[in-house]
CSV table of C-alpha atoms in Angstrom, one decimal:
chain,number,residue,atom,x,y,z
S,1095,MET,CA,-29.2,-3.3,12.1
S,1096,GLU,CA,-26.3,-3.3,9.7
S,1097,GLU,CA,-23.1,-4.7,11.5
S,1098,LYS,CA,-20.8,-2.0,11.0
S,1099,ILE,CA,-16.9,-2.8,10.2
S,1100,ALA,CA,-13.8,-1.9,10.9
S,1101,VAL,CA,-10.3,-2.1,8.9
S,1102,ILE,CA,-7.0,-1.4,10.5
S,1103,THR,CA,-3.5,-1.7,9.5
S,1104,GLY,CA,-0.3,-2.1,11.4
S,1105,ALA,CA,-2.7,-3.9,14.4
S,1106,SER,CA,-0.1,-6.0,16.2
S,1107,SER,CA,1.3,-3.3,18.0
S,1108,GLY,CA,1.1,0.2,19.6
S,1109,ILE,CA,-1.7,3.1,18.1
S,1110,GLY,CA,-3.3,-0.2,15.8
S,1111,MET,CA,-3.6,-2.1,18.5
S,1112,GLU,CA,-5.5,0.0,20.3
S,1113,PHE,CA,-7.2,1.4,17.6
S,1114,ALA,CA,-8.4,-2.2,17.6
S,1115,ARG,CA,-9.6,-2.6,21.2
S,1116,ALA,CA,-11.0,0.4,21.0
S,1117,PHE,CA,-13.6,-0.6,17.9
S,1118,ALA,CA,-14.1,-4.0,19.7
S,1119,LYS,CA,-15.3,-2.3,22.3
S,1120,LYS,CA,-18.0,-1.0,20.7
S,1121,GLY,CA,-19.0,-4.0,19.1
S,1122,TYR,CA,-17.7,-3.2,15.3
S,1123,ILE,CA,-16.3,-6.7,12.9
S,1124,LEU,CA,-12.5,-6.1,12.9
S,1125,ILE,CA,-10.2,-6.8,10.1
S,1126,LEU,CA,-6.7,-6.5,11.0
S,1127,CYS,CA,-3.6,-6.1,9.0
S,1128,ALA,CA,0.0,-6.6,9.6
S,1129,ARG,CA,3.2,-8.7,8.9
S,1130,ARG,CA,3.9,-10.0,12.8
S,1131,GLU,CA,0.9,-13.2,12.5
S,1132,GLU,CA,1.6,-14.4,15.6
S,1133,ARG,CA,1.0,-10.6,17.1
S,1134,LEU,CA,-1.2,-10.8,15.8
S,1135,LYS,CA,-3.0,-14.0,17.0
S,1136,HIS,CA,-2.7,-13.0,20.7
S,1137,LEU,CA,-4.4,-10.2,19.4
S,1138,LYS,CA,-7.4,-11.3,18.0
S,1139,GLN,CA,-7.4,-14.0,20.6
S,1140,GLU,CA,-7.6,-11.0,23.9
S,1141,LEU,CA,-10.4,-9.1,21.8
S,1142,GLU,CA,-12.9,-13.0,22.1
S,1143,LYS,CA,-12.4,-13.8,25.1
S,1144,SER,CA,-13.3,-10.0,25.7
S,1145,GLY,CA,-16.6,-11.1,24.3
S,1146,LYS,CA,-16.6,-7.8,22.3
S,1147,SER,CA,-16.1,-7.6,19.1
S,1148,PRO,CA,-18.2,-10.2,17.5
S,1149,LYS,CA,-14.9,-11.2,14.5
S,1150,VAL,CA,-11.9,-11.0,14.7
S,1151,GLU,CA,-10.7,-11.3,10.7
S,1152,LEU,CA,-6.9,-11.5,10.3
S,1153,MET,CA,-4.9,-10.9,7.3
S,1154,ILE,CA,-0.8,-10.7,7.2
S,1155,ALA,CA,0.4,-9.2,4.1
S,1156,ASP,CA,3.4,-6.7,3.8
S,1157,LEU,CA,2.7,-3.6,2.7
S,1158,SER,CA,6.5,-2.1,1.7
S,1159,LYS,CA,5.1,-4.4,-1.4
S,1160,ARG,CA,3.1,-2.6,-3.4
S,1161,GLU,CA,1.2,-6.0,-5.2
S,1162,GLU,CA,0.5,-7.2,-1.2
S,1163,CYS,CA,-1.6,-3.4,-1.2
S,1164,PHE,CA,-3.9,-4.2,-4.3
S,1165,HIS,CA,-4.0,-7.3,-2.9
S,1166,PHE,CA,-4.5,-6.8,0.7
S,1167,TYR,CA,-7.8,-4.4,-0.9
S,1168,ASP,CA,-8.7,-6.9,-3.2
S,1169,LYS,CA,-9.8,-9.4,-0.1
S,1170,ILE,CA,-12.4,-6.6,1.8
S,1171,LYS,CA,-13.6,-4.3,-1.5
S,1172,GLU,CA,-16.4,-6.7,-1.4
S,1173,LYS,CA,-17.5,-5.6,1.9
S,1174,LYS,CA,-19.4,-2.5,4.0
S,1175,ILE,CA,-16.6,-1.0,5.6
S,1176,SER,CA,-17.8,1.5,7.9
S,1177,VAL,CA,-14.4,2.9,9.1
S,1178,PHE,CA,-10.8,2.6,7.7
S,1179,ILE,CA,-7.7,3.5,9.7
S,1180,ASN,CA,-4.5,3.8,7.5
S,1181,ASN,CA,-2.1,3.0,10.6
S,1182,ALA,CA,1.0,0.6,9.6
S,1183,GLY,CA,3.8,3.0,9.5
S,1184,PHE,CA,7.9,3.3,11.0
S,1185,GLY,CA,10.6,5.4,11.1
S,1186,GLU,CA,13.9,5.7,11.2
S,1187,CYS,CA,16.1,8.7,13.2
S,1188,GLY,CA,20.0,9.8,12.2
S,1189,ARG,CA,22.2,11.5,9.5
S,1190,PHE,CA,21.0,11.5,6.3
S,1191,THR,CA,24.3,9.9,5.1
S,1192,ASP,CA,24.7,7.7,8.0
S,1193,THR,CA,20.9,6.2,8.0
S,1194,ASP,CA,20.3,2.5,5.7
S,1195,LEU,CA,18.8,3.3,1.8
S,1196,LYS,CA,17.0,0.0,2.1
S,1197,LYS,CA,15.3,0.7,5.6
S,1198,GLU,CA,14.6,4.1,4.5
S,1199,LEU,CA,13.4,3.0,1.0
S,1200,GLU,CA,10.8,0.3,3.0
S,1201,MET,CA,10.0,2.9,5.2
S,1202,ILE,CA,8.7,5.8,1.6
S,1203,ASP,CA,6.9,2.8,1.0
S,1204,VAL,CA,4.9,1.2,4.1
S,1205,ASN,CA,4.7,5.2,5.2
S,1206,LEU,CA,3.6,6.7,1.8
S,1207,CYS,CA,2.7,4.6,-0.8
S,1208,ALA,CA,1.1,2.5,1.3
S,1209,VAL,CA,-1.2,5.1,2.6
S,1210,HIS,CA,-1.6,6.8,-1.2
S,1211,ILE,CA,-3.0,3.9,-2.3
S,1212,PHE,CA,-5.0,2.2,0.3
S,1213,THR,CA,-6.4,6.8,1.1
S,1214,LYS,CA,-7.4,6.3,-3.3
S,1215,LEU,CA,-9.2,3.4,-3.4
S,1216,MET,CA,-11.3,3.5,-0.2
S,1217,VAL,CA,-12.4,7.3,-0.9
S,1218,GLN,CA,-13.4,5.7,-4.5
S,1219,LYS,CA,-15.0,2.8,-2.4
S,1220,PHE,CA,-16.6,5.1,0.0
S,1221,LYS,CA,-18.2,7.6,-2.8
S,1222,GLN,CA,-19.7,4.2,-4.2
S,1223,GLN,CA,-20.7,3.8,-0.2
S,1224,LYS,CA,-21.7,7.2,0.0
S,1225,TYR,CA,-20.6,6.5,3.9
S,1226,GLY,CA,-17.5,6.0,5.3
S,1227,TYR,CA,-15.5,7.2,7.8
S,1228,LEU,CA,-10.9,7.1,6.5
S,1229,LEU,CA,-8.6,8.0,9.4
S,1230,ASN,CA,-5.2,8.5,8.0
S,1231,VAL,CA,-2.6,8.1,10.9
S,1232,ALA,CA,0.5,11.3,10.1
S,1233,SER,CA,2.4,12.6,13.1
S,1234,SER,CA,2.7,16.0,14.1
S,1235,ALA,CA,6.1,16.0,11.7
S,1236,GLY,CA,3.7,15.8,9.2
S,1237,LEU,CA,2.9,19.5,10.6
S,1238,PHE,CA,6.0,21.3,10.7
S,1239,PRO,CA,8.8,22.5,7.7
S,1240,ALA,CA,11.6,19.4,8.1
S,1241,GLY,CA,13.3,17.5,10.4
S,1242,PRO,CA,16.6,16.6,10.3
S,1243,PHE,CA,17.8,13.8,12.0
S,1244,MET,CA,14.9,11.9,11.1
S,1245,ALA,CA,14.6,13.7,7.3
S,1246,THR,CA,12.4,10.6,5.2
S,1247,TYR,CA,9.8,10.3,8.0
S,1248,TYR,CA,9.0,13.6,8.2
S,1249,ALA,CA,9.1,13.9,4.8
S,1250,THR,CA,6.4,10.7,4.5
S,1251,LYS,CA,3.9,12.4,7.4
S,1252,ALA,CA,4.6,15.4,5.2
S,1253,TYR,CA,3.5,13.9,2.7
S,1254,VAL,CA,0.9,12.0,4.7
S,1255,THR,CA,-0.9,15.6,5.8
S,1256,SER,CA,-0.5,17.3,1.9
S,1257,LEU,CA,-2.4,14.7,0.5
S,1258,THR,CA,-4.8,13.7,3.1
S,1259,LEU,CA,-5.7,18.0,3.8
S,1260,ALA,CA,-6.6,18.4,-0.4
S,1261,VAL,CA,-8.9,15.5,-0.6
S,1262,ALA,CA,-10.7,16.3,2.4
S,1263,LYS,CA,-11.1,19.8,0.5
S,1264,GLU,CA,-11.9,18.0,-2.3
S,1265,LEU,CA,-14.6,16.6,-0.9
S,1266,SER,CA,-15.6,19.2,1.6
S,1267,GLU,CA,-16.5,20.5,-1.6
S,1268,GLU,CA,-18.5,18.5,-3.7
S,1269,LYS,CA,-20.5,18.2,-0.2
S,1270,SER,CA,-20.0,14.7,0.7
S,1271,PRO,CA,-20.8,12.7,3.8
S,1272,ILE,CA,-17.0,10.5,3.7
S,1273,TYR,CA,-15.1,11.6,6.3
S,1274,LEU,CA,-11.4,11.8,6.0
S,1275,GLY,CA,-8.7,13.1,8.0
S,1276,ALA,CA,-5.2,13.3,9.4
S,1277,LEU,CA,-4.5,12.3,13.0
S,1278,CYS,CA,-1.1,14.0,13.4
S,1279,PRO,CA,0.3,12.5,17.5
S,1280,GLY,CA,4.1,13.7,19.0
S,1281,PRO,CA,6.3,11.2,20.7
S,1282,VAL,CA,3.8,8.4,21.9
S,1283,ASN,CA,4.9,5.7,24.1
S,1284,THR,CA,4.7,2.7,22.0
S,1285,GLU,CA,7.5,0.9,20.3
S,1286,PHE,CA,8.4,3.2,17.3
S,1287,ASN,CA,11.8,4.5,18.8
S,1288,ARG,CA,12.7,1.2,19.6
S,1289,VAL,CA,12.2,0.4,15.3
S,1290,ALA,CA,13.4,3.9,14.7
S,1291,ASN,CA,16.7,4.2,17.2
S,1292,VAL,CA,15.5,7.1,19.0
S,1293,GLU,CA,15.0,8.2,22.3
S,1294,PHE,CA,12.0,10.9,22.6
S,1295,ALA,CA,13.4,15.0,23.8
S,1296,LEU,CA,10.1,15.0,25.8
S,1297,PRO,CA,7.4,12.8,26.7
S,1298,GLY,CA,5.4,10.2,25.4
S,1299,ILE,CA,1.5,10.5,25.8
S,1300,SER,CA,-0.7,7.1,25.7
S,1301,VAL,CA,-2.1,5.3,23.1
S,1302,LYS,CA,-5.2,5.0,25.1
S,1303,ARG,CA,-4.8,9.6,25.1
S,1304,CYS,CA,-4.1,9.0,21.3
S,1305,VAL,CA,-6.7,6.7,20.7
S,1306,LYS,CA,-9.7,9.1,22.7
S,1307,ALA,CA,-8.4,12.1,21.3
S,1308,ALA,CA,-8.5,10.5,17.7
S,1309,PHE,CA,-12.3,9.2,18.2
S,1310,ALA,CA,-13.2,12.7,20.1
S,1311,GLY,CA,-11.5,14.2,16.6
S,1312,MET,CA,-13.8,12.4,14.4
S,1313,ALA,CA,-16.8,12.7,16.1
S,1314,LYS,CA,-16.5,16.5,15.8
S,1315,ARG,CA,-15.2,15.7,11.7
S,1316,LYS,CA,-11.5,17.2,12.3
S,1317,VAL,CA,-9.3,16.9,9.3
S,1318,ILE,CA,-6.4,17.5,11.4
S,1319,ILE,CA,-5.9,16.2,15.3
S,1320,VAL,CA,-3.2,16.9,17.0
S,1321,PRO,CA,-3.9,14.8,20.6
S,1322,SER,CA,-1.6,16.7,22.8
S,1323,PHE,CA,-2.0,20.0,24.1
S,1324,PHE,CA,1.6,20.3,24.1
S,1325,MET,CA,1.6,19.6,20.8
S,1326,LYS,CA,-1.1,21.4,19.3
S,1327,PHE,CA,0.9,24.5,21.4
S,1328,ALA,CA,4.4,23.5,19.1
S,1329,VAL,CA,2.1,23.8,15.7
S,1330,THR,CA,0.3,26.3,17.0
S,1331,GLY,CA,3.7,28.7,17.4
S,1332,ARG,CA,5.1,26.9,14.6
S,1333,LYS,CA,3.5,29.8,12.3
S,1334,LEU,CA,4.8,32.6,14.3
S,1335,LEU,CA,8.4,31.6,13.6
S,1336,PRO,CA,9.9,32.1,10.3
S,1337,ASP,CA,11.3,28.2,8.3
S,1338,LYS,CA,15.0,29.0,9.8
S,1339,ALA,CA,14.8,29.7,12.9
S,1340,LEU,CA,11.9,26.5,14.0
S,1341,LEU,CA,15.0,24.5,11.9
S,1342,GLN,CA,17.5,25.4,14.2
S,1343,ILE,CA,14.8,23.9,17.2
S,1344,LEU,CA,13.8,21.2,15.4
S,1345,GLU,CA,17.4,20.0,14.8
S,1346,HIS,CA,18.4,20.7,17.5
S,1347,GLN,CA,15.8,18.1,19.4
S,1348,GLN,CA,16.6,15.7,17.2
S,1349,LYS,CA,19.9,15.6,18.0
S,1350,ARG,CA,18.8,14.8,22.0
S,1351,LYS,CA,16.7,11.6,20.4
S,1352,LEU,CA,19.8,9.9,19.1
S,1353,MET,CA,20.7,6.7,20.6
């Protein structure tokens, strides 16, 4: 049988790390990408000790730099990749006039530009292969009109969900076997809140529950995957409220997150 390869960006923590563990259990060869080399090395040791994954390859890259995105792709483009998890990303919370511009621009580069680059290159590659699964890790934030006090983060995730929906529709029109979807969780218990200077106003779900829902959604070829029942209810309810009222609710919730 042909060996299966899963590529995961942002694999050094949180959802990306849990994806690595889940794919290892399924016997995939793993290519893990992140900036933090020591964390990736510890994860590699953990996965190799488990004896599940036949091989774990590490690639260190700062995906906020476009040249490193292209360099990373050049290293993997000749491989027969089965799954690409476009996971790298982070957030920031605060009043727009007070948040750090440098950090926001880096967020845009990682959450938006890197995701766009890999979506385009991997869809092109999968079309040549005639198979492949690509999952963009977005956020339920991308399914709402805007997020006061997390303005840039919400905007980047709206881009990801919009891009995914559009390209998935194009693939569907072509009757392509390629899968493209967006994982849109609400709060997940990771280090996201520390990096984003935020405290969740709502209880988060575990990374295991999030990744389990992602696998179930991918198996059903869902384009938008929302892991928790509460967020599914919130997203559905969003359609019933005018944007002005919804923004007032979101503003109230976001203010509660400020540390």
